[in-house]
PDB file of C-alpha atoms in Angstrom:
ATOM      1  CA  MET A  63     221.297 353.855 -95.170  1.00 49.00           C
ATOM      2  CA  GLU A  64     220.256 352.222 -91.570  1.00 49.00           C
ATOM      3  CA  THR A  65     221.872 348.837 -90.078  1.00 45.00           C
ATOM      4  CA  LYS A  66     220.314 346.709 -87.907  1.00 44.00           C
ATOM      5  CA  GLU A  67     222.012 345.228 -85.447  1.00 43.00           C
ATOM      6  CA  PRO A  68     221.915 341.083 -85.657  1.00 41.00           C
ATOM      7  CA  THR A  69     219.486 339.177 -84.076  1.00 53.00           C
ATOM      8  CA  ARG A  70     220.380 335.754 -81.925  1.00 63.00           C
ATOM      9  CA  ASN A  71     218.371 333.369 -81.377  1.00 89.00           C
ATOM     10  CA  ASN A  72     217.556 332.443 -78.053  1.00 96.00           C
ATOM     11  CA  ARG A  73     219.387 329.512 -76.060  1.00 97.00           C
ATOM     12  CA  VAL A  74     217.513 327.037 -74.557  1.00 97.00           C
ATOM     13  CA  LEU A  75     218.544 324.097 -72.121  1.00 98.00           C
ATOM     14  CA  PHE A  76     216.682 321.076 -72.894  1.00 98.00           C
ATOM     15  CA  VAL A  77     216.636 318.731 -69.807  1.00 98.00           C
ATOM     16  CA  ASP A  78     215.207 314.807 -70.240  1.00 97.00           C
ATOM     17  CA  ASP A  79     216.282 311.546 -69.744  1.00 95.00           C
ATOM     18  CA  ASP A  80     214.238 310.574 -72.083  1.00 95.00           C
ATOM     19  CA  LEU A  81     216.609 310.767 -75.473  1.00 95.00           C
ATOM     20  CA  GLU A  82     213.263 310.041 -78.791  1.00 96.00           C
ATOM     21  CA  LEU A  83     211.882 313.079 -76.685  1.00 94.00           C
ATOM     22  CA  THR A  84     214.665 315.345 -76.017  1.00 96.00           C
ATOM     23  CA  LEU A  85     215.084 314.602 -79.639  1.00 97.00           C
ATOM     24  CA  LEU A  86     211.954 315.451 -80.880  1.00 96.00           C
ATOM     25  CA  TYR A  87     211.885 318.953 -78.999  1.00 96.00           C
ATOM     26  CA  GLN A  88     214.844 319.241 -80.444  1.00 97.00           C
ATOM     27  CA  GLN A  89     214.494 319.373 -83.394  1.00 97.00           C
ATOM     28  CA  LEU A  90     211.575 321.520 -82.822  1.00 96.00           C
ATOM     29  CA  LEU A  91     212.648 324.510 -81.319  1.00 96.00           C
ATOM     30  CA  GLU A  92     214.995 324.560 -84.074  1.00 96.00           C
ATOM     31  CA  GLY A  93     212.936 324.781 -86.299  1.00 95.00           C
ATOM     32  CA  ARG A  94     211.579 327.608 -84.818  1.00 94.00           C
ATOM     33  CA  ASN A  95     215.457 329.231 -84.371  1.00 94.00           C
ATOM     34  CA  TYR A  96     216.299 328.475 -80.984  1.00 96.00           C
ATOM     35  CA  ASP A  97     219.647 327.361 -80.397  1.00 96.00           C
ATOM     36  CA  VAL A  98     219.263 324.046 -78.506  1.00 97.00           C
ATOM     37  CA  SER A  99     221.509 322.459 -76.450  1.00 97.00           C
ATOM     38  CA  THR A 100     220.255 319.561 -74.181  1.00 98.00           C
ATOM     39  CA  ALA A 101     221.257 317.272 -70.970  1.00 97.00           C
ATOM     40  CA  SER A 102     219.830 313.738 -69.455  1.00 96.00           C
ATOM     41  CA  ASP A 103     219.932 314.646 -66.330  1.00 95.00           C
ATOM     42  CA  GLY A 104     220.496 317.215 -63.531  1.00 96.00           C
ATOM     43  CA  SER A 105     223.908 316.722 -62.825  1.00 96.00           C
ATOM     44  CA  LEU A 106     225.463 317.718 -67.203  1.00 97.00           C
ATOM     45  CA  ALA A 107     222.371 320.482 -66.761  1.00 97.00           C
ATOM     46  CA  LEU A 108     223.856 322.029 -64.178  1.00 97.00           C
ATOM     47  CA  LYS A 109     227.556 321.982 -65.654  1.00 97.00           C
ATOM     48  CA  LYS A 110     226.306 323.093 -68.678  1.00 97.00           C
ATOM     49  CA  VAL A 111     224.251 326.330 -67.135  1.00 97.00           C
ATOM     50  CA  ILE A 112     227.725 327.018 -65.295  1.00 95.00           C
ATOM     51  CA  ASP A 113     229.335 327.132 -68.721  1.00 95.00           C
ATOM     52  CA  GLN A 114     227.371 328.536 -70.701  1.00 93.00           C
ATOM     53  CA  ASP A 115     224.809 330.986 -71.109  1.00 93.00           C
ATOM     54  CA  VAL A 116     221.188 330.393 -71.645  1.00 97.00           C
ATOM     55  CA  ASP A 117     217.783 332.227 -72.246  1.00 97.00           C
ATOM     56  CA  ALA A 118     215.598 329.626 -71.312  1.00 97.00           C
ATOM     57  CA  VAL A 119     215.236 325.958 -69.271  1.00 98.00           C
ATOM     58  CA  VAL A 120     213.192 323.448 -70.337  1.00 98.00           C
ATOM     59  CA  CYS A 121     213.594 320.506 -67.432  1.00 97.00           C
ATOM     60  CA  ASP A 122     211.996 317.357 -66.040  1.00 96.00           C
ATOM     61  CA  LEU A 123     211.361 316.631 -62.750  1.00 94.00           C
ATOM     62  CA  ARG A 124     212.170 313.046 -63.031  1.00 93.00           C
ATOM     63  CA  MET A 125     215.276 312.023 -64.138  1.00 91.00           C
ATOM     64  CA  THR A 126     217.833 308.695 -63.900  1.00 86.00           C
ATOM     65  CA  GLU A 127     220.564 311.305 -62.176  1.00 89.00           C
ATOM     66  CA  LEU A 128     219.917 314.456 -59.900  1.00 93.00           C
ATOM     67  CA  ASP A 129     216.199 315.328 -60.319  1.00 94.00           C
ATOM     68  CA  GLY A 130     215.428 318.255 -61.659  1.00 95.00           C
ATOM     69  CA  ASP A 131     214.018 320.000 -58.769  1.00 95.00           C
ATOM     70  CA  LEU A 132     217.901 319.196 -56.996  1.00 96.00           C
ATOM     71  CA  PHE A 133     218.998 320.921 -60.601  1.00 97.00           C
ATOM     72  CA  TYR A 134     216.717 324.110 -60.023  1.00 97.00           C
ATOM     73  CA  TRP A 135     217.949 324.514 -56.633  1.00 96.00           C
ATOM     74  CA  ALA A 136     221.287 324.345 -57.394  1.00 97.00           C
ATOM     75  CA  VAL A 137     220.879 326.734 -60.392  1.00 97.00           C
ATOM     76  CA  GLU A 138     219.107 329.038 -58.038  1.00 96.00           C
ATOM     77  CA  ARG A 139     222.882 329.074 -55.989  1.00 96.00           C
ATOM     78  CA  ALA A 140     224.669 329.670 -59.115  1.00 95.00           C
ATOM     79  CA  LYS A 141     222.530 332.310 -60.988  1.00 96.00           C
ATOM     80  CA  PRO A 142     219.779 333.100 -59.576  1.00 96.00           C
ATOM     81  CA  TYR A 143     217.886 335.712 -62.568  1.00 95.00           C
ATOM     82  CA  LEU A 144     217.973 332.135 -64.423  1.00 96.00           C
ATOM     83  CA  CYS A 145     215.592 329.939 -61.977  1.00 95.00           C
ATOM     84  CA  ARG A 146     212.550 333.144 -63.528  1.00 94.00           C
ATOM     85  CA  ARG A 147     213.351 331.869 -67.180  1.00 96.00           C
ATOM     86  CA  PHE A 148     212.471 327.534 -66.132  1.00 97.00           C
ATOM     87  CA  ILE A 149     209.712 325.482 -67.851  1.00 97.00           C
ATOM     88  CA  PHE A 150     208.916 322.024 -65.824  1.00 96.00           C
ATOM     89  CA  MET A 151     207.733 319.230 -68.648  1.00 94.00           C
ATOM     90  CA  THR A 152     206.928 316.526 -66.245  1.00 91.00           C
ATOM     91  CA  GLY A 153     205.046 313.593 -65.677  1.00 88.00           C
ATOM     92  CA  ALA A 154     205.555 313.222 -62.391  1.00 84.00           C
ATOM     93  CA  ALA A 155     203.229 316.642 -61.331  1.00 79.00           C
ATOM     94  CA  ASP A 156     201.082 314.487 -58.945  1.00 83.00           C
ATOM     95  CA  ASP A 157     203.939 312.570 -56.979  1.00 86.00           C
ATOM     96  CA  PRO A 158     204.054 313.640 -53.378  1.00 88.00           C
ATOM     97  CA  LYS A 159     207.953 313.709 -53.018  1.00 87.00           C
ATOM     98  CA  TYR A 160     207.762 317.003 -55.708  1.00 89.00           C
ATOM     99  CA  GLN A 161     204.243 318.406 -54.211  1.00 88.00           C
ATOM    100  CA  SER A 162     206.007 320.548 -51.828  1.00 89.00           C
ATOM    101  CA  PHE A 163     208.859 321.562 -54.694  1.00 91.00           C
ATOM    102  CA  LEU A 164     205.818 322.554 -57.047  1.00 89.00           C
ATOM    103  CA  LYS A 165     203.628 325.098 -54.823  1.00 89.00           C
ATOM    104  CA  GLN A 166     207.056 326.992 -54.193  1.00 90.00           C
ATOM    105  CA  LEU A 167     207.141 327.842 -57.837  1.00 89.00           C
ATOM    106  CA  LYS A 168     205.878 330.475 -60.392  1.00 86.00           C
ATOM    107  CA  SER A 169     207.878 328.349 -63.337  1.00 91.00           C
ATOM    108  CA  PRO A 170     205.045 326.977 -65.836  1.00 93.00           C
ATOM    109  CA  ILE A 171     204.456 322.879 -65.017  1.00 94.00           C
ATOM    110  CA  LEU A 172     203.217 321.503 -68.406  1.00 96.00           C
ATOM    111  CA  ARG A 173     202.061 317.942 -68.056  1.00 94.00           C
ATOM    112  CA  LYS A 174     203.093 314.902 -70.551  1.00 93.00           C
ATOM    113  CA  PRO A 175     202.647 314.575 -72.639  1.00 92.00           C
ATOM    114  CA  VAL A 176     202.660 317.912 -73.791  1.00 95.00           C
ATOM    115  CA  GLN A 177     201.764 319.208 -77.269  1.00 95.00           C
ATOM    116  CA  PRO A 178     204.471 321.207 -79.314  1.00 95.00           C
ATOM    117  CA  ALA A 179     202.224 324.414 -80.502  1.00 96.00           C
ATOM    118  CA  VAL A 180     201.999 324.369 -76.113  1.00 97.00           C
ATOM    119  CA  LEU A 181     205.687 324.076 -75.654  1.00 97.00           C
ATOM    120  CA  LEU A 182     206.680 326.915 -78.038  1.00 96.00           C
ATOM    121  CA  ALA A 183     203.923 329.510 -76.986  1.00 96.00           C
ATOM    122  CA  GLU A 184     205.228 328.512 -73.400  1.00 96.00           C
ATOM    123  CA  LEU A 185     208.593 329.603 -74.460  1.00 96.00           C
ATOM    124  CA  GLU A 186     207.690 333.056 -76.473  1.00 95.00           C
ATOM    125  CA  LYS A 187     206.008 334.093 -73.477  1.00 95.00           C
ATOM    126  CA  LEU A 188     208.769 333.274 -71.156  1.00 94.00           C
ATOM    127  CA  LEU A 189     211.416 334.570 -73.482  1.00 93.00           C
ATOM    128  CA  GLY A 190     208.644 337.398 -74.486  1.00 88.00           C
ATOM    129  CA  ALA A 191     208.849 338.576 -70.913  1.00 65.00           C
ATOM    130  CA  ARG A 192     212.183 338.455 -69.608  1.00 54.00           C
ATOM    131  CA  THR A 193     213.830 341.579 -68.573  1.00 40.00           C
TER     132      THR A 193
END
């Protein structure tokens, strides 16, 4: 009799300082069998990234503490492989402060408000393509 290896859920870190939005997406992703941890800013997210492995990071750009671009650069130094697993969701894509950063990225950039189906599709594409 053949036994299947147990599968684990993909682990997603959701980083946004909007608590209501975070809870909404956390419920959505957990309903699709993702293991979701959350952080309200980049400094808290960095601690989580260092302490635990994640398969993907969904991150806002503009936050009250340590913006998403600075968080990304810190992750690049701590766990560079994880930079290929970012998805940015932001309402600040047109902000000149972030233009240079966004032009350098190969990560998906989703403009808020993001439809749940769009986020799910991007996550599936990202996680399906990882090596």
